[in-house]
PDB file of N, CA and C in Angstrom:
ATOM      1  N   UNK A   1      96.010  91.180 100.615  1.00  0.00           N
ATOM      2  CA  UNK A   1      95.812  91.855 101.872  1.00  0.00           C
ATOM      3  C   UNK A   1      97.060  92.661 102.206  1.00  0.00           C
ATOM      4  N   UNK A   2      97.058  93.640 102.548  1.00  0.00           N
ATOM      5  CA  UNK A   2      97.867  94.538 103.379  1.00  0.00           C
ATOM      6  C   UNK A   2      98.008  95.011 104.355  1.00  0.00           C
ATOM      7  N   UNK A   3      99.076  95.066 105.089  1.00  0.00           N
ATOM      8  CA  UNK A   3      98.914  95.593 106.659  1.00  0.00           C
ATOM      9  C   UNK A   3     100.044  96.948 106.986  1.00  0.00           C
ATOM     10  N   UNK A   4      99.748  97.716 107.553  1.00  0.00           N
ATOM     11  CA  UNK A   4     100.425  98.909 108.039  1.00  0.00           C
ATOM     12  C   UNK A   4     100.835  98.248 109.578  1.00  0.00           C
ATOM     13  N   UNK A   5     102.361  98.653 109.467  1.00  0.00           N
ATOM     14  CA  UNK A   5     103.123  97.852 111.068  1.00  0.00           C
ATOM     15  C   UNK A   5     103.469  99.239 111.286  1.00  0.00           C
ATOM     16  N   UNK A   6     102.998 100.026 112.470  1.00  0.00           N
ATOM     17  CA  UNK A   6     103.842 100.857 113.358  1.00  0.00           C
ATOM     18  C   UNK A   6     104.083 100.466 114.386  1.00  0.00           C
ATOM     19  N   UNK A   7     105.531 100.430 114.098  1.00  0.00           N
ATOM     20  CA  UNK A   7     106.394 100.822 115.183  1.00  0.00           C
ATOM     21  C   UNK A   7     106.782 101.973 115.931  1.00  0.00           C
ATOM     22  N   UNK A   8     106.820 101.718 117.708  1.00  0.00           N
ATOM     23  CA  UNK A   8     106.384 102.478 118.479  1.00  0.00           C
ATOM     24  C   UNK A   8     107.456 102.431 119.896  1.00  0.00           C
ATOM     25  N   UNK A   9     107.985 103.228 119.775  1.00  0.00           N
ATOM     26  CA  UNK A   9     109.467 102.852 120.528  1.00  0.00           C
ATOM     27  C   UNK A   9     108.837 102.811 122.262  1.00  0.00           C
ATOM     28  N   UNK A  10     109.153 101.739 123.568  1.00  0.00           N
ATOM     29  CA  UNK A  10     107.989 101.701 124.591  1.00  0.00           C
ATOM     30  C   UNK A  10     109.367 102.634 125.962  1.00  0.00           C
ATOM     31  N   UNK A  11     110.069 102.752 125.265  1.00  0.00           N
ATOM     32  CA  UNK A  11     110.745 103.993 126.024  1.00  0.00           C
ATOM     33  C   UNK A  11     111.473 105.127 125.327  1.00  0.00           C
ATOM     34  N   UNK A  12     112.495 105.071 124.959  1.00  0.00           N
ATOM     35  CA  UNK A  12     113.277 106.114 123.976  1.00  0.00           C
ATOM     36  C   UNK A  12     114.176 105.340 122.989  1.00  0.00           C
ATOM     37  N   UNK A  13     114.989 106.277 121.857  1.00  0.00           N
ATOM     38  CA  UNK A  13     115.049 105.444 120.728  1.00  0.00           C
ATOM     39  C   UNK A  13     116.358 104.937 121.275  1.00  0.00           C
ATOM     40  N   UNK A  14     117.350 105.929 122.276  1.00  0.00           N
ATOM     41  CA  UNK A  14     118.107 105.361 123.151  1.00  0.00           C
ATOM     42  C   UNK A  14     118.313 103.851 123.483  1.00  0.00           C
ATOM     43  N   UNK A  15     117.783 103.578 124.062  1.00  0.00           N
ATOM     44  CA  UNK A  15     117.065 102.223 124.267  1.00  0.00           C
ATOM     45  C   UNK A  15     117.353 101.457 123.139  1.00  0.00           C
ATOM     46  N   UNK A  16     116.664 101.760 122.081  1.00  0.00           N
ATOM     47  CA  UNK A  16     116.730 100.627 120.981  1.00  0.00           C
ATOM     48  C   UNK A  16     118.180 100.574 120.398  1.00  0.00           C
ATOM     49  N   UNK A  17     118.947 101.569 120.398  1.00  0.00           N
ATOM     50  CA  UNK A  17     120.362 101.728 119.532  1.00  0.00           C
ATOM     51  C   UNK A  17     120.802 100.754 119.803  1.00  0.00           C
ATOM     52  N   UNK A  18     121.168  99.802 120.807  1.00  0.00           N
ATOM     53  CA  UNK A  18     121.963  98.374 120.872  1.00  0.00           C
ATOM     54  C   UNK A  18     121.111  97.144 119.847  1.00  0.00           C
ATOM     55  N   UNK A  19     120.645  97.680 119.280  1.00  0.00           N
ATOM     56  CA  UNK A  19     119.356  96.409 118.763  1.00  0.00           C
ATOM     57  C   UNK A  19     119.354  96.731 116.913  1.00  0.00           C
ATOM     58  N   UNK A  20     119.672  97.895 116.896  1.00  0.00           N
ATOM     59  CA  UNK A  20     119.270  98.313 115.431  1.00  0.00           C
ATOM     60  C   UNK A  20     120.094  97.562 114.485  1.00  0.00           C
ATOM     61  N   UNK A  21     120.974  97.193 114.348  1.00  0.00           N
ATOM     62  CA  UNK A  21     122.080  96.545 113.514  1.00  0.00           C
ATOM     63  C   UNK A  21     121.166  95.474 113.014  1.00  0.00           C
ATOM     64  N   UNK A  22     120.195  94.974 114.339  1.00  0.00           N
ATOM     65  CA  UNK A  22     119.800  93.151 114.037  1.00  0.00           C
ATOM     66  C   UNK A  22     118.769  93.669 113.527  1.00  0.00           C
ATOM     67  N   UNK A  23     118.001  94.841 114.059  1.00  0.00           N
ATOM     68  CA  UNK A  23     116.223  95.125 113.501  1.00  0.00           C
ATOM     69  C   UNK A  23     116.650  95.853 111.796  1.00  0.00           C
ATOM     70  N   UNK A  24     117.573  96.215 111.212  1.00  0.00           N
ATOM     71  CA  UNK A  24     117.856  96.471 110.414  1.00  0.00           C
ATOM     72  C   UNK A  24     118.126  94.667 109.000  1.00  0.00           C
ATOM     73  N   UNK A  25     118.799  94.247 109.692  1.00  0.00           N
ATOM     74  CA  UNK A  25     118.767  92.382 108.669  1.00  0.00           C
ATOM     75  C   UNK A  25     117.700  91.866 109.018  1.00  0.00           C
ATOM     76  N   UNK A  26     116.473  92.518 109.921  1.00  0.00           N
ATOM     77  CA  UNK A  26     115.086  91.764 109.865  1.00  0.00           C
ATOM     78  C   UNK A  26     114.833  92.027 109.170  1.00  0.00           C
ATOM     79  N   UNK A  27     114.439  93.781 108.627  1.00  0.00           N
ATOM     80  CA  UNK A  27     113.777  94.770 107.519  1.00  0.00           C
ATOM     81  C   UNK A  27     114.503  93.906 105.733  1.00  0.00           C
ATOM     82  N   UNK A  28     115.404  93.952 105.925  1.00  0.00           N
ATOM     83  CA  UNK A  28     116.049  93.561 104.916  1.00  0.00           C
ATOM     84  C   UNK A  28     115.666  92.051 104.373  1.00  0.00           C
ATOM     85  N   UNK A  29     116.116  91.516 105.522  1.00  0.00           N
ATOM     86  CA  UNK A  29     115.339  89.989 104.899  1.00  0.00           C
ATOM     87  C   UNK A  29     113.547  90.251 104.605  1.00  0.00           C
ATOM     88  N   UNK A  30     113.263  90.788 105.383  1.00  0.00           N
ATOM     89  CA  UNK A  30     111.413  90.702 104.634  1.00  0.00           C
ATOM     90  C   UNK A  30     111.595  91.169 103.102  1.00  0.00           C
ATOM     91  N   UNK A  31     111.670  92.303 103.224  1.00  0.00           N
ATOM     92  CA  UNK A  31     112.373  92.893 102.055  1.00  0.00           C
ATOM     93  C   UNK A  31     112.595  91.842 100.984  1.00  0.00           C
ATOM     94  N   UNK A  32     113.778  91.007 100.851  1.00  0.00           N
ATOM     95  CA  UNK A  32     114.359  90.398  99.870  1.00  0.00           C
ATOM     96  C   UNK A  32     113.242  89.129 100.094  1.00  0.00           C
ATOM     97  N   UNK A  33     112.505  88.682 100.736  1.00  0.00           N
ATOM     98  CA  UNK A  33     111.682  88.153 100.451  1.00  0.00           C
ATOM     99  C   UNK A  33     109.924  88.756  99.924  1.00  0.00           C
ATOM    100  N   UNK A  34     109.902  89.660  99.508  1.00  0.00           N
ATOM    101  CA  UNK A  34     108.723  90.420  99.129  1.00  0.00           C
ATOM    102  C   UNK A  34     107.483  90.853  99.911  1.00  0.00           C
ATOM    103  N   UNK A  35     107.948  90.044 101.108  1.00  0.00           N
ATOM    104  CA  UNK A  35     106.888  90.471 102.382  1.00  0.00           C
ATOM    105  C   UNK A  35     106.675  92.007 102.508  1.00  0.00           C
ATOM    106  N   UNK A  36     107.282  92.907 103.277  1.00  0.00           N
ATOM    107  CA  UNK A  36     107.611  94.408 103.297  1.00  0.00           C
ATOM    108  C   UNK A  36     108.402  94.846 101.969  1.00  0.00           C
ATOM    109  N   UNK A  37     107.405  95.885 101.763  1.00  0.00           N
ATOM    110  CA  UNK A  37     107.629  96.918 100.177  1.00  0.00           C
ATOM    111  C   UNK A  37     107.701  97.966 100.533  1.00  0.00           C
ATOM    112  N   UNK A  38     107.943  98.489 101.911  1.00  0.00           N
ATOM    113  CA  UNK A  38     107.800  99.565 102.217  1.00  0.00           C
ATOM    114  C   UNK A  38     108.864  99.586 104.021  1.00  0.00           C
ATOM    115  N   UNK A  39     109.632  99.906 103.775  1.00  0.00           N
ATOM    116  CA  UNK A  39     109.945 101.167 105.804  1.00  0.00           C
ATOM    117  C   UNK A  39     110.691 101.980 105.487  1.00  0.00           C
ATOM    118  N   UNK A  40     110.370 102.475 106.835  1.00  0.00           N
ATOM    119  CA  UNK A  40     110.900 103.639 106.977  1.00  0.00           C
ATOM    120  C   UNK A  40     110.749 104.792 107.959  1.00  0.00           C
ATOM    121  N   UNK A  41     111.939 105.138 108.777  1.00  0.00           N
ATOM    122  CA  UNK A  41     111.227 106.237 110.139  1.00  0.00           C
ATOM    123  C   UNK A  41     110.385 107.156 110.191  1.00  0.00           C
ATOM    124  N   UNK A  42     109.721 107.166 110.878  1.00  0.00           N
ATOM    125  CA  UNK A  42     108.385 108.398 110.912  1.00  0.00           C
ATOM    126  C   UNK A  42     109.567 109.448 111.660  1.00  0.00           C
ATOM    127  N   UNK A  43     108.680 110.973 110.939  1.00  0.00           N
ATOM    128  CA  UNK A  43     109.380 112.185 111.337  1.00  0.00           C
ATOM    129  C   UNK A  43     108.621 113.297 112.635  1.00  0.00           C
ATOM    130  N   UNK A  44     109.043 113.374 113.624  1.00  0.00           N
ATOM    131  CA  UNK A  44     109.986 112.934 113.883  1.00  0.00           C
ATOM    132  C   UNK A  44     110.487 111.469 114.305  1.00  0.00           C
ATOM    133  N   UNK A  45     111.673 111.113 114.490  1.00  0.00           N
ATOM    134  CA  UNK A  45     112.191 109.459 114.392  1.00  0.00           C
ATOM    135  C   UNK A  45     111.902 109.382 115.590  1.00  0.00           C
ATOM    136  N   UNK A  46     111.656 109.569 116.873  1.00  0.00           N
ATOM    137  CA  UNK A  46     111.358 109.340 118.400  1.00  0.00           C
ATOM    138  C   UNK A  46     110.241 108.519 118.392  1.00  0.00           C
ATOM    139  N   UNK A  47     109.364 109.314 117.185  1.00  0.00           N
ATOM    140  CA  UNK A  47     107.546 107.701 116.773  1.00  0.00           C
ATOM    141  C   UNK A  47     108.010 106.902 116.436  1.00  0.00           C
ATOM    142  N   UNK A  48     108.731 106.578 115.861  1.00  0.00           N
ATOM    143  CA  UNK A  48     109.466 105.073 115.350  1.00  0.00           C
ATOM    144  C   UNK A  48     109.629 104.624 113.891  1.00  0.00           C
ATOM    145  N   UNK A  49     108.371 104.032 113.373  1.00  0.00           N
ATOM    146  CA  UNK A  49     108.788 103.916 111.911  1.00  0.00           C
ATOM    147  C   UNK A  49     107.588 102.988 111.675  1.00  0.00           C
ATOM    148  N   UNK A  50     107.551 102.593 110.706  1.00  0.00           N
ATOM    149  CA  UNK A  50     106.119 102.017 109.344  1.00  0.00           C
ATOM    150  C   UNK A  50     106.480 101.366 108.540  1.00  0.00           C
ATOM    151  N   UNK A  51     105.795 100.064 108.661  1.00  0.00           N
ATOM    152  CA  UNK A  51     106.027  99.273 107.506  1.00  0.00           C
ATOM    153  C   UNK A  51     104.912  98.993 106.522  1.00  0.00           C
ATOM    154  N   UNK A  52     105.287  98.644 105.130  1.00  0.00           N
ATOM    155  CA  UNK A  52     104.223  98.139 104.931  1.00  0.00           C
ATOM    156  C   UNK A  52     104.241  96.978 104.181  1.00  0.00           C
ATOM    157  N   UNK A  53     102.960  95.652 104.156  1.00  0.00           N
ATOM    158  CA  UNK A  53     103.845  94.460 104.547  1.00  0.00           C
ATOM    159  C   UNK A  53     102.523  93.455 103.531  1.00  0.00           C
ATOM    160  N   UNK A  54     102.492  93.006 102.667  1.00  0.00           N
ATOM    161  CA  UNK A  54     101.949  92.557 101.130  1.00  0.00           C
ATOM    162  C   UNK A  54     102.304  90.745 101.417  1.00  0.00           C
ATOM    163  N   UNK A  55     100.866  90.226 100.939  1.00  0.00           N
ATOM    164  CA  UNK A  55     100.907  89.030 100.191  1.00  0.00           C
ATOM    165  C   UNK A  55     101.071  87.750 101.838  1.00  0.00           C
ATOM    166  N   UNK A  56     100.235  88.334 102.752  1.00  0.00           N
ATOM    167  CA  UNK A  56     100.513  87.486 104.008  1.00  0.00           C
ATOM    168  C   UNK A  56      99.166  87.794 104.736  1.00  0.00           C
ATOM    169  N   UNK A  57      99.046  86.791 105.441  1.00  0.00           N
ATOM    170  CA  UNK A  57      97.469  86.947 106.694  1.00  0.00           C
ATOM    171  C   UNK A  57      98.188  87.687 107.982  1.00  0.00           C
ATOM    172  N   UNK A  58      96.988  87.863 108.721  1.00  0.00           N
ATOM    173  CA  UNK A  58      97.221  88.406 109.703  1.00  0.00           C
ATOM    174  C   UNK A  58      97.995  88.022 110.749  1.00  0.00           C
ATOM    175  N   UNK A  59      97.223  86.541 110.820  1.00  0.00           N
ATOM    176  CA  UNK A  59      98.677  86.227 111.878  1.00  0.00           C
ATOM    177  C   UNK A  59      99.693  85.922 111.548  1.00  0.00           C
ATOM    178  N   UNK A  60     100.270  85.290 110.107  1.00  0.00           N
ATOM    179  CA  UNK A  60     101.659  85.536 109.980  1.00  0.00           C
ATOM    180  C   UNK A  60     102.580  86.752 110.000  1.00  0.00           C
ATOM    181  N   UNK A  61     101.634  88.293 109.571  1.00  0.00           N
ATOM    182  CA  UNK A  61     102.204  89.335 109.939  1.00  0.00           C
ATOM    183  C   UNK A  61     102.309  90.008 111.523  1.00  0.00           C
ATOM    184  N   UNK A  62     101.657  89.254 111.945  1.00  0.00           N
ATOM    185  CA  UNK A  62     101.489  89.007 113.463  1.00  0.00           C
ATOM    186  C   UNK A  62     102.954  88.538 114.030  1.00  0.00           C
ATOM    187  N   UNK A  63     103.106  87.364 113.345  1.00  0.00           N
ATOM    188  CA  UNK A  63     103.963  86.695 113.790  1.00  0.00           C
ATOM    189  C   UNK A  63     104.912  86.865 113.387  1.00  0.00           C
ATOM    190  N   UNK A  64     105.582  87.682 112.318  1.00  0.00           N
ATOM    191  CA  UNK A  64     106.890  88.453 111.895  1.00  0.00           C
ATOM    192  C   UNK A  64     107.228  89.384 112.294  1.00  0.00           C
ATOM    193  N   UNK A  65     106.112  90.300 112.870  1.00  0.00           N
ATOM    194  CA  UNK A  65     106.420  91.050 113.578  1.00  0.00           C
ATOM    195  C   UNK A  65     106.951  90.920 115.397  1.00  0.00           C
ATOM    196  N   UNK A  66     106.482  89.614 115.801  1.00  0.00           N
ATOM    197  CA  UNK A  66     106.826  89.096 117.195  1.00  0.00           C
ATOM    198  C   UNK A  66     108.482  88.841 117.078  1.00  0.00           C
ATOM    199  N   UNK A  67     108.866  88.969 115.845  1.00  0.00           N
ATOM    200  CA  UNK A  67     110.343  88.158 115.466  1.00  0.00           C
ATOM    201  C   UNK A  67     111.477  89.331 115.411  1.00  0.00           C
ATOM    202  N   UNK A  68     110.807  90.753 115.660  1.00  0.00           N
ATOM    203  CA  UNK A  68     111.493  91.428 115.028  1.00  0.00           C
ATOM    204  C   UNK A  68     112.648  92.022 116.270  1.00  0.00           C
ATOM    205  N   UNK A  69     114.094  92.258 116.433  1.00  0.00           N
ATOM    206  CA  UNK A  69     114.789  92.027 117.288  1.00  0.00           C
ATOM    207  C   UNK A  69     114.427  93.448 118.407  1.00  0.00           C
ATOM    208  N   UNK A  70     113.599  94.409 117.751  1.00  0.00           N
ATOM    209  CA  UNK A  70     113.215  95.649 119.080  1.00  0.00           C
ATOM    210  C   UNK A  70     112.228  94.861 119.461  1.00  0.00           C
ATOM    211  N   UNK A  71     111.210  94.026 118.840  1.00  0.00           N
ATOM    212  CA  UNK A  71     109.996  93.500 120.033  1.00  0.00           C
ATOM    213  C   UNK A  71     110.828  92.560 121.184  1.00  0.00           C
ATOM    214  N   UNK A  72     111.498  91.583 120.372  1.00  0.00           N
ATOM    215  CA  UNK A  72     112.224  90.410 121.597  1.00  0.00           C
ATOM    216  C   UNK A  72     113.072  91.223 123.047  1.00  0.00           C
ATOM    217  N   UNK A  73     113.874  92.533 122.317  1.00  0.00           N
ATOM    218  CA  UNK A  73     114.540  93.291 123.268  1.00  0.00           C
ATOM    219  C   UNK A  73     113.482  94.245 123.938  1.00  0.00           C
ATOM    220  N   UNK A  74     112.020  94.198 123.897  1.00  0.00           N
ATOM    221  CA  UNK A  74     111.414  94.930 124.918  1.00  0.00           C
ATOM    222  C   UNK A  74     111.186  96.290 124.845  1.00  0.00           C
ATOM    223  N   UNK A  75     112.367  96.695 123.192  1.00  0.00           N
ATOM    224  CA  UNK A  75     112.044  98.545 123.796  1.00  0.00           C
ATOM    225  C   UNK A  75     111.038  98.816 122.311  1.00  0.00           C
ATOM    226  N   UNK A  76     110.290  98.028 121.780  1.00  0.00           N
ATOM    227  CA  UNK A  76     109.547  98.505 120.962  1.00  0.00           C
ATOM    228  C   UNK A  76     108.017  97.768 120.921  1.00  0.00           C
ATOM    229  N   UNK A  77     106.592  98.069 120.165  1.00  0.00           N
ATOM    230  CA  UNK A  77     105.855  97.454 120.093  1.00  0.00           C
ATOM    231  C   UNK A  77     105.615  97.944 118.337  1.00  0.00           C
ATOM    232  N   UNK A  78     104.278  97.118 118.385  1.00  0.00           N
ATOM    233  CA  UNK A  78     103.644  97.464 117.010  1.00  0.00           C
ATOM    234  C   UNK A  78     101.922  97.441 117.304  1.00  0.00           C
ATOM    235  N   UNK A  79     101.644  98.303 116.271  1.00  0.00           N
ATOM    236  CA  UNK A  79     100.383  98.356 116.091  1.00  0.00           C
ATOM    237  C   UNK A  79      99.969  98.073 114.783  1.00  0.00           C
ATOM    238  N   UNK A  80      98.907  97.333 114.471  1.00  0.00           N
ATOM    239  CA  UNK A  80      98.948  96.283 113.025  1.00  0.00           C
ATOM    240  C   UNK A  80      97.645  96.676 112.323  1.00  0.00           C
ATOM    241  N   UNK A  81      97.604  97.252 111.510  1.00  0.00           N
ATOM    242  CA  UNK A  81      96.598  98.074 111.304  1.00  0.00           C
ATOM    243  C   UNK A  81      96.485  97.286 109.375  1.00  0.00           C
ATOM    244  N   UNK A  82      95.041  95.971 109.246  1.00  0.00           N
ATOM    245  CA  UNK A  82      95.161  95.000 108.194  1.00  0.00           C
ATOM    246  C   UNK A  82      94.306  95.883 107.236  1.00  0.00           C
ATOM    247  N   UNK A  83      94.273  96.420 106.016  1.00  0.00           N
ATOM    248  CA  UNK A  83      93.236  96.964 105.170  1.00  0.00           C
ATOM    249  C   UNK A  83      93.112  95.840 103.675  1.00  0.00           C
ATOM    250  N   UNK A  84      92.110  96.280 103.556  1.00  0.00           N
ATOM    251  CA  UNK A  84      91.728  95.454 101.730  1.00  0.00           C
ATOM    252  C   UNK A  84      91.750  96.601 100.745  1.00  0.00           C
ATOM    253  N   UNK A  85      92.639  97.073  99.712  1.00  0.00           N
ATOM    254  CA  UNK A  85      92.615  98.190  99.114  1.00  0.00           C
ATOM    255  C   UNK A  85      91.449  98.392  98.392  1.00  0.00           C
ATOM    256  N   UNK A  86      90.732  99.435  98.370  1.00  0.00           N
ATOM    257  CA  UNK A  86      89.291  99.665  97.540  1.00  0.00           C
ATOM    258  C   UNK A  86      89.921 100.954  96.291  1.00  0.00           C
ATOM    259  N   UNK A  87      90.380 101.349  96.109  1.00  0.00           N
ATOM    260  CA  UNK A  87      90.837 102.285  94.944  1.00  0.00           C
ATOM    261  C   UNK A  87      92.609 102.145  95.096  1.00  0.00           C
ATOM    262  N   UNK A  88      93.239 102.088  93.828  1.00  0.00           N
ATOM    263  CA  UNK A  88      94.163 102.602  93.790  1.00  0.00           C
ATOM    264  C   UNK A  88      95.171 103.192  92.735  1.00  0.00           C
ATOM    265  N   UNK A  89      96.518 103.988  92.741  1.00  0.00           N
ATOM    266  CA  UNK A  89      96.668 104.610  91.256  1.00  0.00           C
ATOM    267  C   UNK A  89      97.323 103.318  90.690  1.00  0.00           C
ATOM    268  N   UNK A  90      97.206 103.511  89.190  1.00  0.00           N
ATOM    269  CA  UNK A  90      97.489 102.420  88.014  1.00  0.00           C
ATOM    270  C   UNK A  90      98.986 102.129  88.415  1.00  0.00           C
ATOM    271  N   UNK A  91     100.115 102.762  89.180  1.00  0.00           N
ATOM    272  CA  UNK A  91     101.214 102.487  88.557  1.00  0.00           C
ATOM    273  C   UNK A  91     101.102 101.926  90.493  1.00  0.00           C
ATOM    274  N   UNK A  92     100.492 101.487  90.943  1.00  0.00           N
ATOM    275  CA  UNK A  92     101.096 100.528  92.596  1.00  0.00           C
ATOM    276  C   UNK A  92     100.155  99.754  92.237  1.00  0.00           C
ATOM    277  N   UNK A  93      99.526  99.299  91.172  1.00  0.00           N
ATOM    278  CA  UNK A  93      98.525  98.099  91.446  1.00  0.00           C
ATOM    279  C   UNK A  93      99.146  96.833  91.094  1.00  0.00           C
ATOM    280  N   UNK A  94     100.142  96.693  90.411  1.00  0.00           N
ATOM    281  CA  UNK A  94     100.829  95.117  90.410  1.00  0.00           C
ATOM    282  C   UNK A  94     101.203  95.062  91.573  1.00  0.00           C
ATOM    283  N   UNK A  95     102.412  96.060  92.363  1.00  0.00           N
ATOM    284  CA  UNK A  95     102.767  96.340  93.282  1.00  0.00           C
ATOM    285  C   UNK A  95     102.406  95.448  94.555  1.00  0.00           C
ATOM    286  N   UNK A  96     101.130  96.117  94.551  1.00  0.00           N
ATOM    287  CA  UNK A  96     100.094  95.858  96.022  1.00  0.00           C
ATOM    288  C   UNK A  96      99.409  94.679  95.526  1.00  0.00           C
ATOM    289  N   UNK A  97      99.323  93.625  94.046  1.00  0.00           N
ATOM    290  CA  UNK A  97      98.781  92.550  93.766  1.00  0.00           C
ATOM    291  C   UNK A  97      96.756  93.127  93.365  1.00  0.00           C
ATOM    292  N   UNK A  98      96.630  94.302  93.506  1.00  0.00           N
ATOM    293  CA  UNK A  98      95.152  94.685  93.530  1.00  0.00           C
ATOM    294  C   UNK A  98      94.685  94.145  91.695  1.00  0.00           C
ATOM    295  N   UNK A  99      93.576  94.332  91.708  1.00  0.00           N
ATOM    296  CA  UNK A  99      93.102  93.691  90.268  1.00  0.00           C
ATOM    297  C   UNK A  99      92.233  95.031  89.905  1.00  0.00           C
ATOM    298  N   UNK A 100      92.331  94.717  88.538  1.00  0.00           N
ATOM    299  CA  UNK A 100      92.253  96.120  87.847  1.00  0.00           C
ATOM    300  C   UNK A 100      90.460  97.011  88.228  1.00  0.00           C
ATOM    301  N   UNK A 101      89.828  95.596  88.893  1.00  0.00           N
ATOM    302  CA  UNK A 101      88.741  96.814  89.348  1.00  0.00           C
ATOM    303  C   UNK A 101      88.483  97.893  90.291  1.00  0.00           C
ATOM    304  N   UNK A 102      89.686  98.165  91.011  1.00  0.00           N
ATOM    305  CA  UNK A 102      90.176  98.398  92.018  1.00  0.00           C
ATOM    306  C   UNK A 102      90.976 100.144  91.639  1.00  0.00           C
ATOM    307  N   UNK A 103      91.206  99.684  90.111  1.00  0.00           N
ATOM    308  CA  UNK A 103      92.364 100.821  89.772  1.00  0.00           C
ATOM    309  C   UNK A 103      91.633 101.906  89.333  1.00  0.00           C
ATOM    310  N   UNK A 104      91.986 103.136  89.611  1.00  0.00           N
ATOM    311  CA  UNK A 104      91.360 104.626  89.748  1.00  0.00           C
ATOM    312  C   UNK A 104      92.888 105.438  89.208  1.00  0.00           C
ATOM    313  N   UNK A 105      92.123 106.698  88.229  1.00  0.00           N
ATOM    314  CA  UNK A 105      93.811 107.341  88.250  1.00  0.00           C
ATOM    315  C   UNK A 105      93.839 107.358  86.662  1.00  0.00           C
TER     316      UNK A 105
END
């Protein structure tokens, strides 16, 4: 399963700059744990940014995302958007865990 996390700044990015240092060793620890394979700021950076987040249910991505230090500080939200991949190219299918009936390309 996969989920798309946007992040969505709930005033300006202003706001969040006292916070980024810590929301930055959140990204990182998912990261080094294989959860998120993917962030990164949307352009322009004022929308916020996108994750994308492998090998977890909904409410635990639910619930990693409640952890993340812009939600606790108030100036960010997310929108959690869960898909099941139906096609994808040969070289992200270990990647994303998909099985080869899946693979197109």
């Amino acid at each position: 399963m996969l989920h798309v996390l946007h992040l969505h700044y709930r005033h300006s990015e202003r706001a969040a700059e006292p916070h980024v240092a810590d929301h930055v060793r959140f990204l990182e620890r998912h990261h080094r744990e294989g959860t998120f394979i993917f962030s990164g700021q949307t352009e322009p950076t004022s929308h916020g940014g996108v994750i994308l987040a492998r090998d977890v249910d909904r409410a635990t991505v639910e619930r990693i995302a409640s952890e993340d230090p812009f939600i606790l500080a108030g100036v960010a939200d997310y929108t959690i958007l869960t898909l099941t991949p139906g096609r994808v190219h040969p070289s992200l299918a270990a990647l994303l865990g998909v099985d080869a009936s899946r693979v197109r390309g």
